[in-house]
Coordinates of C-alpha atoms and ligand atoms in Angstrom, one line a residue:
Chain A
M1 CA 11.5 1.8 19.2
K2 CA 9.8 4.1 16.8
P3 CA 8.2 2.3 13.7
E4 CA 9.9 2.9 10.4
P5 CA 8.3 5.7 8.5
W6 CA 6.9 5.5 4.9
A7 CA 8.9 7.9 2.6
A8 CA 5.5 9.3 1.3
V9 CA 1.9 8.7 2.3
V10 CA -0.8 9.9 -0.2
V11 CA -4.2 10.4 1.3
G12 CA -7.0 10.1 -1.4
A13 CA -6.9 7.9 -4.5
G14 CA -8.7 10.3 -6.8
P15 CA -7.0 11.7 -10.0
A16 CA -4.7 14.0 -7.9
G17 CA -3.7 11.2 -5.4
L18 CA -3.2 8.6 -8.1
M19 CA -1.0 11.0 -10.1
A20 CA 1.0 12.1 -7.1
A21 CA 1.6 8.5 -6.0
R22 CA 2.8 7.4 -9.4
T23 CA 5.0 10.4 -9.9
A24 CA 6.6 10.1 -6.4
A25 CA 7.2 6.4 -6.9
E26 CA 8.8 7.1 -10.2
G27 CA 11.1 9.4 -8.2
G28 CA 12.2 6.4 -6.1
L29 CA 10.0 7.0 -3.1
R30 CA 8.2 4.1 -1.3
V31 CA 4.7 5.2 -1.4
L32 CA 1.5 4.2 0.6
L33 CA -1.7 5.4 -1.1
L34 CA -4.8 5.1 0.9
D35 CA -8.5 5.9 0.5
A36 CA -11.7 5.6 2.3
Q37 CA -13.6 4.3 -0.8
P38 CA -13.7 0.6 -1.5
T39 CA -11.9 1.0 -4.7
P40 CA -9.4 3.7 -6.1
G41 CA -10.5 6.3 -8.6
G42 CA -12.0 9.1 -6.4
Q43 CA -15.2 10.9 -7.2
I44 CA -14.8 11.0 -11.0
W45 CA -13.4 7.5 -11.8
R46 CA -15.2 5.7 -9.0
G47 CA -15.7 2.1 -10.2
A48 CA -13.5 2.5 -13.3
A49 CA -11.6 -0.6 -14.0
A50 CA -7.8 -0.6 -14.6
G51 CA -8.4 -2.4 -17.8
Q52 CA -10.3 0.4 -19.5
Q53 CA -8.9 2.7 -22.2
G54 CA -7.9 6.3 -21.6
A55 CA -6.1 8.4 -18.8
A56 CA -8.2 6.8 -16.0
G57 CA -7.4 3.2 -17.0
E58 CA -3.7 3.9 -17.6
L59 CA -3.2 5.7 -14.2
L60 CA -5.1 3.1 -12.3
R61 CA -3.2 0.3 -14.0
D62 CA 0.2 2.0 -13.4
V63 CA -0.5 2.6 -9.8
A64 CA -1.8 -1.0 -9.2
S65 CA 1.3 -2.5 -10.8
H66 CA 4.0 -0.3 -9.5
S67 CA 6.2 -2.1 -7.1
G68 CA 7.0 1.1 -5.1
I69 CA 3.3 1.7 -4.3
T70 CA 1.2 0.0 -1.7
V71 CA -2.5 0.7 -2.1
L72 CA -4.9 0.4 0.9
S73 CA -8.6 0.9 0.0
G74 CA -11.4 1.2 2.5
A75 CA -9.0 3.0 4.8
E76 CA -10.0 6.3 6.3
I77 CA -7.7 8.8 8.1
I78 CA -9.4 9.6 11.4
A79 CA -6.5 11.4 13.2
A80 CA -3.3 13.2 12.1
E81 CA -0.6 14.9 13.9
A82 CA 2.3 16.8 12.4
G83 CA 5.8 15.9 13.7
G84 CA 9.3 17.2 13.1
Q85 CA 10.8 14.2 11.3
A86 CA 7.6 12.2 10.5
H87 CA 4.0 12.8 10.7
T88 CA 1.6 10.4 12.3
L89 CA -1.7 9.3 10.7
T90 CA -4.2 7.1 12.3
V91 CA -6.4 5.0 10.0
T92 CA -9.5 3.0 10.4
T93 CA -9.9 0.1 8.1
A94 CA -13.5 -0.5 7.4
A95 CA -15.4 -3.6 8.3
G96 CA -15.5 -6.1 5.4
T97 CA -12.8 -4.5 3.4
T98 CA -9.6 -5.5 5.1
A99 CA -8.9 -6.4 8.6
A100 CA -11.0 -4.0 10.6
G101 CA -9.2 -2.0 13.3
L102 CA -7.0 1.0 13.8
R103 CA -3.6 1.4 12.3
Q104 CA -1.0 3.9 12.9
I105 CA 1.3 5.2 10.1
Q106 CA 4.5 7.3 10.2
A107 CA 5.1 9.3 7.1
E108 CA 8.2 11.6 6.3
R109 CA 6.1 13.3 3.6
V110 CA 2.4 13.5 3.4
I111 CA 0.5 14.4 0.1
L112 CA -3.1 15.3 0.8
A113 CA -5.4 14.6 -2.1
T114 CA -8.6 14.5 -0.2
G115 CA -10.9 16.1 -2.8
A116 CA -14.0 17.8 -2.1
T117 CA -17.6 17.3 -0.8
E118 CA -20.8 18.7 -2.2
R119 CA -22.5 21.8 -0.7
F120 CA -26.0 21.0 0.3
L121 CA -28.4 23.8 1.2
P122 CA -31.5 23.1 3.3
F123 CA -35.1 23.6 2.0
D124 CA -38.4 22.2 2.9
G125 CA -38.5 18.5 2.1
W126 CA -34.7 18.0 1.6
T127 CA -34.6 15.4 4.2
L128 CA -37.0 13.1 2.4
P129 CA -35.5 9.9 1.0
G130 CA -35.0 10.4 -2.7
V131 CA -33.6 13.9 -2.3
V132 CA -29.8 13.2 -2.8
G133 CA -26.7 15.0 -3.7
A134 CA -26.2 15.5 -7.5
G135 CA -22.7 14.1 -7.4
G136 CA -24.1 11.7 -4.7
L137 CA -26.6 10.2 -7.2
Q138 CA -23.8 9.9 -9.7
A139 CA -21.6 8.1 -7.1
M140 CA -24.4 5.8 -6.2
S141 CA -25.1 4.9 -9.7
K142 CA -21.4 4.2 -10.4
S143 CA -21.4 1.9 -7.3
G144 CA -24.4 -0.2 -8.5
L145 CA -27.6 1.8 -8.0
D146 CA -30.0 0.9 -10.9
V147 CA -31.4 4.2 -12.2
R148 CA -33.1 2.8 -15.3
G149 CA -36.4 4.4 -15.9
Q150 CA -36.1 6.6 -12.8
R151 CA -37.4 10.2 -13.2
V152 CA -34.6 12.5 -12.0
V153 CA -34.6 16.3 -11.6
V154 CA -31.0 17.7 -11.4
A155 CA -30.8 21.0 -9.6
G156 CA -28.5 23.5 -7.9
S157 CA -25.4 24.9 -9.4
G158 CA -22.2 24.2 -11.3
P159 CA -20.9 22.2 -14.2
L160 CA -21.1 19.0 -12.2
L161 CA -24.9 19.1 -12.7
L162 CA -24.3 18.6 -16.4
A163 CA -21.9 15.8 -16.0
V164 CA -24.3 14.1 -13.6
A165 CA -27.3 14.5 -15.9
A166 CA -25.5 13.1 -18.9
G167 CA -24.0 10.3 -16.7
L168 CA -27.4 9.3 -15.3
R169 CA -29.1 9.4 -18.7
Q170 CA -26.4 7.2 -20.1
K171 CA -27.4 4.7 -17.4
G172 CA -31.0 4.8 -18.5
A173 CA -32.5 7.4 -16.1
R174 CA -35.2 9.9 -17.4
V175 CA -33.6 13.3 -16.7
L176 CA -36.7 15.6 -16.6
A177 CA -34.7 18.9 -16.3
V178 CA -31.4 20.5 -15.2
A179 CA -32.2 23.6 -13.0
E180 CA -29.2 25.9 -12.6
Q181 CA -29.3 28.9 -10.2
A182 CA -26.6 30.8 -12.2
G183 CA -27.8 33.1 -15.1
W184 CA -27.2 32.6 -18.7
P185 CA -24.2 35.1 -18.9
G186 CA -22.3 33.0 -16.3
V187 CA -23.1 29.8 -17.9
A188 CA -22.1 31.1 -21.4
A189 CA -18.8 32.5 -20.0
F190 CA -18.0 29.2 -18.4
G191 CA -18.8 27.4 -21.7
M192 CA -16.4 29.6 -23.6
A193 CA -13.6 29.2 -21.0
A194 CA -13.9 25.5 -21.1
A195 CA -13.9 25.4 -24.9
R196 CA -10.5 27.2 -24.9
L197 CA -8.9 24.5 -22.7
P198 CA -7.0 21.9 -24.6
G199 CA -9.1 18.8 -25.1
K200 CA -12.2 20.3 -23.5
S201 CA -14.2 21.2 -26.6
R202 CA -14.5 17.5 -27.7
E203 CA -15.6 16.6 -24.1
A204 CA -18.1 19.5 -24.1
L205 CA -19.6 18.3 -27.4
A206 CA -19.9 14.7 -26.1
L207 CA -21.7 16.1 -23.0
A208 CA -24.1 18.3 -25.1
A209 CA -24.9 15.2 -27.3
G210 CA -25.6 13.2 -24.2
L211 CA -28.1 15.8 -23.0
L212 CA -30.0 16.4 -26.3
G213 CA -33.7 16.9 -25.4
V214 CA -33.1 17.6 -21.7
P215 CA -34.4 21.0 -20.7
Y216 CA -31.6 23.3 -19.1
W217 CA -32.9 26.1 -17.2
A218 CA -30.7 28.8 -16.0
D219 CA -31.9 31.4 -13.4
C220 CA -33.9 28.6 -11.8
A221 CA -34.4 28.1 -8.0
V222 CA -35.4 25.0 -6.0
V223 CA -38.3 25.8 -3.8
R224 CA -39.3 22.6 -2.1
A225 CA -39.5 18.9 -2.2
S226 CA -42.7 17.0 -1.4
G227 CA -43.8 13.6 -0.4
A228 CA -45.0 11.6 2.6
D229 CA -42.3 9.1 3.4
Q230 CA -40.4 9.3 0.2
L231 CA -39.9 12.1 -2.5
Q232 CA -42.8 12.5 -4.9
S233 CA -42.3 15.8 -6.5
V234 CA -40.2 19.0 -6.6
T235 CA -41.2 22.6 -7.0
L236 CA -38.9 25.0 -9.0
R237 CA -39.2 28.7 -9.6
R238 CA -38.4 30.1 -13.1
G239 CA -38.9 33.8 -13.2
R240 CA -42.2 34.5 -11.4
R241 CA -43.6 31.0 -12.2
E242 CA -43.5 28.0 -10.0
L243 CA -43.6 24.6 -11.6
T244 CA -43.9 21.1 -9.9
L245 CA -42.4 18.0 -11.4
D246 CA -43.3 14.6 -10.2
C247 CA -40.0 12.6 -9.8
D248 CA -38.3 9.6 -8.1
Y249 CA -35.0 11.5 -7.4
L250 CA -34.1 15.1 -6.9
A251 CA -30.3 15.3 -7.4
V252 CA -29.3 18.6 -5.9
G253 CA -26.0 20.2 -5.1
F254 CA -24.6 23.8 -4.9
G255 CA -21.1 23.3 -5.9
L256 CA -18.2 21.7 -4.1
V257 CA -16.4 22.4 -1.0
P258 CA -12.7 21.3 -0.4
D259 CA -12.4 18.5 2.1
T260 CA -9.7 20.1 4.4
R261 CA -10.4 18.0 7.6
V262 CA -7.2 16.0 7.5
A263 CA -5.3 19.1 6.5
A264 CA -6.8 21.0 9.5
L265 CA -5.6 18.2 11.9
L266 CA -2.1 18.6 10.5
G267 CA -2.2 22.3 11.0
C268 CA -2.2 23.4 7.4
P269 CA -3.2 27.0 6.8
L270 CA -6.3 27.6 4.6
D271 CA -7.0 30.4 2.1
D272 CA -9.9 32.9 2.1
V273 CA -12.3 30.4 0.4
G274 CA -11.4 27.6 2.8
A275 CA -9.1 25.7 0.6
V276 CA -5.6 24.4 1.6
R277 CA -3.0 27.2 0.9
V278 CA -0.1 25.8 -1.3
N279 CA 2.9 27.4 -3.0
A280 CA 4.0 26.7 -6.6
W281 CA 5.3 23.3 -5.6
Q282 CA 2.1 22.3 -3.9
A283 CA 3.7 22.6 -0.5
T284 CA 1.5 23.5 2.4
G285 CA 2.4 25.7 5.3
V286 CA 3.5 22.6 7.3
S287 CA 6.9 21.1 6.5
G288 CA 6.7 17.9 4.6
V289 CA 3.1 18.2 3.9
Y290 CA 1.9 18.7 0.3
A291 CA -1.6 19.1 -1.1
A292 CA -3.0 18.5 -4.6
G293 CA -6.4 18.5 -6.4
E294 CA -9.7 19.9 -5.2
V295 CA -8.6 20.2 -1.6
C296 CA -6.6 23.1 -2.9
G297 CA -9.7 24.6 -4.8
I298 CA -12.4 23.4 -7.1
G299 CA -11.1 23.1 -10.6
G300 CA -12.0 19.7 -12.1
V301 CA -10.0 16.7 -13.1
D302 CA -7.4 18.2 -15.3
G303 CA -6.2 20.7 -12.6
A304 CA -6.2 17.8 -10.1
L305 CA -4.0 15.7 -12.3
L306 CA -1.5 18.6 -12.9
E307 CA -1.4 19.4 -9.2
G308 CA -0.8 15.7 -8.3
F309 CA 2.1 15.7 -10.7
V310 CA 3.6 18.7 -9.3
A311 CA 3.2 17.5 -5.7
G312 CA 4.7 14.0 -6.6
C313 CA 7.7 15.8 -8.3
A314 CA 8.2 18.2 -5.5
A315 CA 7.9 15.5 -2.7
S316 CA 10.5 13.3 -4.5
G317 CA 12.9 16.1 -5.6
Q318 CA 12.3 15.7 -9.3
I319 CA 12.2 19.4 -9.9
E320 CA 13.6 19.0 -13.4
R321 CA 10.4 17.4 -14.5
L322 CA 8.5 20.6 -13.7
H323 CA 9.7 22.9 -16.5
D324 CA 6.2 23.2 -18.1
A325 CA 4.1 23.1 -15.0
P326 CA 4.0 26.9 -14.1
R327 CA 2.5 27.6 -17.6
R328 CA -0.1 24.8 -17.3
A329 CA -0.9 25.8 -13.8
E330 CA -1.6 29.3 -14.9
I331 CA -4.1 28.2 -17.5
Q332 CA -5.8 26.0 -14.9
R333 CA -5.9 28.8 -12.4
R334 CA -7.6 31.2 -15.0
F335 CA -10.2 28.4 -15.7
Q336 CA -10.8 28.0 -12.0
I337 CA -11.5 31.7 -11.6
T338 CA -14.0 31.7 -14.4
L339 CA -15.6 28.7 -12.8
E340 CA -15.9 30.4 -9.5
R341 CA -17.3 33.6 -11.1
S342 CA -19.7 31.9 -13.5
F343 CA -21.4 29.8 -10.8
A344 CA -21.2 32.2 -7.8
L345 CA -24.2 31.5 -5.6
R346 CA -26.8 34.2 -5.9
P347 CA -28.9 34.5 -2.6
A348 CA -32.1 35.3 -4.5
L349 CA -31.9 32.1 -6.5
L350 CA -30.9 29.7 -3.5
P351 CA -33.6 27.7 -1.7
M352 CA -35.1 29.6 1.2
P353 CA -35.4 27.6 4.4
S354 CA -38.6 28.2 6.5
P355 CA -38.3 28.3 10.3
Q356 CA -39.4 24.6 10.3
T357 CA -36.7 23.5 7.7
I358 CA -34.2 21.1 9.2
V359 CA -30.6 22.5 8.8
C360 CA -28.7 19.9 10.9
R361 CA -30.0 16.5 9.7
C362 CA -28.2 14.5 12.4
E363 CA -29.6 16.4 15.4
D364 CA -32.8 17.7 13.8
V365 CA -31.9 21.4 14.4
R366 CA -34.2 23.8 12.5
H367 CA -33.6 27.1 10.8
G368 CA -35.8 28.7 13.4
D369 CA -33.6 27.2 16.3
L370 CA -30.5 28.8 14.8
R371 CA -31.9 32.5 14.5
G372 CA -30.2 34.7 17.1
F373 CA -26.8 33.1 17.0
T374 CA -23.9 34.9 15.5
D375 CA -21.3 32.2 15.3
W376 CA -20.9 28.5 14.7
T377 CA -19.5 27.7 18.2
A378 CA -22.3 29.4 20.1
A379 CA -24.9 27.7 17.9
K380 CA -23.2 24.3 18.2
L381 CA -23.1 24.5 22.1
Q382 CA -26.6 25.6 22.5
T383 CA -28.4 23.5 19.8
R384 CA -26.1 20.6 19.0
C385 CA -26.0 21.8 15.4
G386 CA -23.0 19.9 13.8
M387 CA -22.5 17.5 16.7
G388 CA -24.1 14.4 15.2
A389 CA -22.7 11.6 13.1
C390 CA -21.6 13.7 10.2
Q391 CA -19.7 16.1 12.4
G392 CA -20.8 19.1 10.6
R393 CA -19.8 17.9 7.1
V394 CA -23.3 18.6 5.8
C395 CA -24.6 21.5 7.9
G396 CA -21.2 23.2 8.2
P397 CA -21.0 24.4 4.5
A398 CA -24.8 25.1 4.7
C399 CA -24.4 27.4 7.7
D400 CA -21.4 29.1 6.0
T401 CA -23.7 30.0 3.1
L402 CA -26.8 30.8 5.0
Y403 CA -25.4 32.6 7.9
G404 CA -21.8 33.4 7.1
W405 CA -20.4 31.1 9.9
R406 CA -17.1 29.6 9.0
F407 CA -17.1 26.0 10.1
E408 CA -14.4 25.5 12.8
G409 CA -13.3 23.0 15.4
V410 CA -12.3 20.0 13.4
R411 CA -11.3 17.3 15.9
A412 CA -10.1 13.7 15.8
P413 CA -11.6 11.2 15.4
L414 CA -13.0 12.5 12.2
V415 CA -15.7 9.9 12.0
P416 CA -17.7 8.2 14.9
L417 CA -16.1 4.9 15.8
P418 CA -17.0 1.8 17.9
L419 CA -15.7 2.3 21.4
A420 CA -14.0 -1.1 21.2
Q421 CA -11.9 0.1 18.2
L422 CA -11.0 3.4 20.1
L423 CA -9.9 1.5 23.2
D424 CA -7.7 -1.0 21.1
E425 CA -4.1 -0.2 20.8
P426 CA -3.6 0.6 17.1
T427 CA -1.2 -1.7 15.1
T428 CA 1.5 -0.2 13.1
L429 CA 1.5 -0.2 9.3
S430 CA 5.2 -0.2 8.2
P431 CA 6.7 -0.2 4.7
P432 CA 7.3 -3.7 3.4
Chain B
M1 CA -22.9 -13.2 -7.4
P2 CA -22.9 -12.5 -3.6
E3 CA -26.1 -13.4 -1.9
L4 CA -27.0 -11.2 1.2
T5 CA -30.0 -10.6 3.5
L6 CA -31.6 -7.3 3.6
D7 CA -34.1 -6.8 6.5
G8 CA -34.6 -10.6 6.4
M9 CA -35.0 -10.7 2.6
R10 CA -32.5 -12.7 0.6
V11 CA -31.2 -10.9 -2.5
T12 CA -28.3 -11.2 -4.9
A13 CA -26.2 -8.2 -5.9
P14 CA -23.3 -8.0 -8.4
A15 CA -19.8 -8.1 -6.7
G16 CA -18.4 -4.6 -6.6
T17 CA -21.7 -2.9 -5.8
T18 CA -22.2 -1.3 -2.4
V19 CA -24.7 -2.4 0.2
L20 CA -26.4 1.0 -0.3
A21 CA -27.0 0.2 -3.9
A22 CA -28.3 -3.2 -2.9
L23 CA -30.7 -1.7 -0.4
Q24 CA -32.0 0.9 -2.9
N25 CA -32.3 -1.6 -5.7
A26 CA -34.5 -3.7 -3.5
G27 CA -36.8 -0.7 -2.9
L28 CA -35.5 -0.1 0.6
S29 CA -34.7 3.6 0.3
P30 CA -35.7 5.0 3.8
L31 CA -32.8 3.8 5.8
R32 CA -33.2 5.2 9.3
R33 CA -35.5 7.6 11.3
S34 CA -34.6 11.1 12.5
L35 CA -34.9 11.9 16.2
G36 CA -38.4 13.2 15.4
G37 CA -39.3 9.9 13.8
E38 CA -39.3 11.0 10.0
S39 CA -37.8 8.7 7.4
R40 CA -34.3 9.5 6.2
G41 CA -32.4 8.2 3.1
A42 CA -28.9 8.4 1.8
L43 CA -27.6 11.9 0.7
C44 CA -24.0 12.1 -0.3
G45 CA -23.1 8.7 -1.7
M46 CA -19.4 9.2 -0.7
G47 CA -19.1 8.6 3.0
S48 CA -19.5 12.1 4.4
C49 CA -23.1 12.5 5.5
S50 CA -23.6 9.2 7.5
E51 CA -27.2 9.1 6.5
C52 CA -26.8 5.7 4.9
R53 CA -26.0 4.0 8.2
A54 CA -27.2 0.5 8.6
V55 CA -26.3 -2.5 10.7
V56 CA -24.1 -4.9 8.7
D57 CA -23.2 -8.1 10.4
G58 CA -23.9 -6.5 13.8
Q59 CA -21.8 -3.3 13.2
T60 CA -23.2 0.1 12.3
V61 CA -21.4 1.2 9.1
R62 CA -21.9 3.7 6.3
T63 CA -23.4 1.4 3.6
C64 CA -22.2 3.6 0.7
L65 CA -18.6 2.7 1.6
T66 CA -19.4 -1.0 2.3
P67 CA -19.1 -3.4 -0.6
V68 CA -21.6 -6.3 -0.8
R69 CA -20.2 -9.7 0.4
D70 CA -21.7 -13.2 0.3
G71 CA -23.6 -14.0 3.5
Q72 CA -23.9 -10.4 4.7
D73 CA -26.8 -9.7 7.1
V74 CA -28.0 -6.1 6.7
R75 CA -30.6 -4.4 8.9
R76 CA -32.0 -0.9 8.5
L77 CA -32.2 1.4 11.5
L78 CA -35.8 2.2 11.0
A79 CA -36.8 1.0 14.5
V80 CA -34.4 3.2 16.2
T81 CA -35.4 6.8 16.8
R82 CA -33.0 7.9 19.5
E83 CA -29.6 6.6 18.7
A84 CA -26.7 6.7 21.0
Ligands
FAD1 C1 -19.8 13.2 -5.0 C2 -19.0 13.7 -6.1 C3 -19.2 13.2 -7.4 C4 -18.5 13.8 -8.5 N1 -18.7 13.1 -9.7 C5 -18.0 13.7 -10.8 C6 -18.3 13.2 -12.1 O1 -19.0 12.2 -12.3 N2 -17.7 13.8 -13.1 C7 -16.8 14.8 -13.0 O2 -16.3 15.4 -14.0 N3 -16.5 15.4 -11.7 C8 -17.2 14.8 -10.7 N4 -16.9 15.2 -9.4 C9 -15.9 16.3 -9.3 C10 -14.5 15.7 -8.9 O3 -14.5 16.0 -7.5 C11 -13.3 16.1 -9.6 O4 -13.4 16.3 -10.9 C12 -12.1 15.3 -9.3 O5 -12.4 13.9 -9.1 C13 -11.2 15.8 -8.2 O6 -10.1 15.0 -8.0 P1 -9.3 14.9 -6.6 O7 -8.3 13.9 -6.8 O8 -9.0 16.2 -6.3 O9 -10.4 14.4 -5.6 P2 -11.5 13.2 -5.4 O10 -11.6 12.5 -6.7 O11 -12.5 13.7 -4.7 O12 -10.6 12.2 -4.5 C14 -10.4 12.4 -3.1 C15 -10.4 11.0 -2.5 O13 -9.9 11.3 -1.1 C16 -10.5 10.4 -0.3 N5 -10.5 10.9 1.1 C17 -11.0 12.1 1.5 N6 -10.9 12.1 2.9 C18 -10.2 11.0 3.2 C19 -9.8 10.5 4.5 N7 -10.0 11.2 5.6 N8 -9.3 9.2 4.6 C20 -9.1 8.5 3.4 N9 -9.5 9.0 2.2 C21 -10.0 10.2 2.1 C22 -11.9 10.3 -0.8 O14 -12.5 9.0 -0.5 C23 -11.7 10.4 -2.4 O15 -11.6 9.1 -3.0 C24 -17.6 14.8 -8.3 C25 -17.4 15.3 -7.0 C26 -18.2 14.8 -5.9 C27 -18.0 15.4 -4.6
FES2 S1 -24.7 8.4 1.7 FE1 -23.5 9.8 2.9 S2 -22.2 8.6 4.1 FE2 -23.2 7.2 2.8

């Protein structure tokens, strides 16, 4: 007998997924909300408590207390298959979080809210401990890393650098500088677009106050990180001058990349920039599968919340609640376009790998080893680039930027698993 | 506060923090070695790079996704250069 399906399964408990789950449950659906992280909140609200003030606290509280929503944290989708009546998701529940093992879930509707990952670009020294993602260091500090007194250089591109610098400083880090590859005109255009969004100018002022005294350098390139066994300094280029800063952390990221791996397994078509393609109701090209938030394009928390709401309404048939949505979506879309243009990556300002620079960290594949290949598949087969533990999640976007190779070939399982778990028959997780 | 063992050293870490944070707060930032033998540390902080792998209670896990628990035994992979 086929197990009973959930009316809706939401993958990802960031702003988009939380909003989609609450909205779908308000529409009467029985919802399973699952996320690989130990607690709900996604990248921006990670570690935020349901008791706190503001939108994050309210949404976390509502979701935790709603009788129609089952929350499963520490649960990662590793396989997904689209079906006619119901879609099948396979989940691994992490050791130490809930009962470890594989579970299989049937879902009539799936809402993908898997967010984004950071784009890392290789340069000499980027494999040293202490060189971390910008959002990565923010995530680590939100999950308990003590950054008090640590000297941090924040570098790369995008507004996330500012949020990270302010967040780390608030936690007691000494932020030595923020180095942005985009030029001043781009940064200014973004600032003006953000100020026009409702509620954003107050947020921008608070951010600026949190960064008083921290140098912000536009037109600035990362050259190399140095150290023996651990990061000791970073060299940046401003104009024709190179300068070296001694630091404990280099927090570096070149924007965000939609995390479309579960969408790819379900067969959802992507758009030209590699985000999940959706219509005005957040429906993907696969029947019964919706997507919301940064998996559909990078646009920040407000866009994610709006899309989560639309997806939740659409999945539960509450079309009457969507009267204002197209207008709000248009405002968000314009903001997203400005964001993309303002922080477009400029080849001359990106870190330059040398032949010795490692590109694939898992398999130690160097820039020099990858010369001569014209596509991802050939390089992968010959050099093992992208075949290690991260399955191309780090070097895939890097190769896309460096060589123009679109990362392909997403396969289940999405993360390496112990053989014993793979051999075990998965248990079924049915609605209560 | 949970008490755990990091490479044989007993430490306490506030509930709700990750094993990765506990390791780094204890000054244990290189977590594994590359195939060529160089030190590697955590990169993404969100479960996507797998650079933060360590052995927790006998299982290799991503420590940035693993909350601290009382009695956990955590071992870094520094001795291992060629992993399966
Ligand atoms: C590392 C990082 C840190 C960031 N920090 C900030 C910040 O401090 N401030 C800020 O303004 N913006 C930050 N951002 C930007 C942030 O992505 C957005 O503003 C916002 O959180 C997007 O919401 P979302 O719901 O679309 O996705 P997210 O918040 O990214 O949520 C997606 C969720 O999906 C889960 N997920 C993905 N794949 C799977 C799977 N296979 N199985 C189970 N769960 C899965 C993830 O664990 C994640 O919790 C950060 C981004 C990143 C990548
Ligand atoms: S730091 Fe990247 S997976 Fe944990």
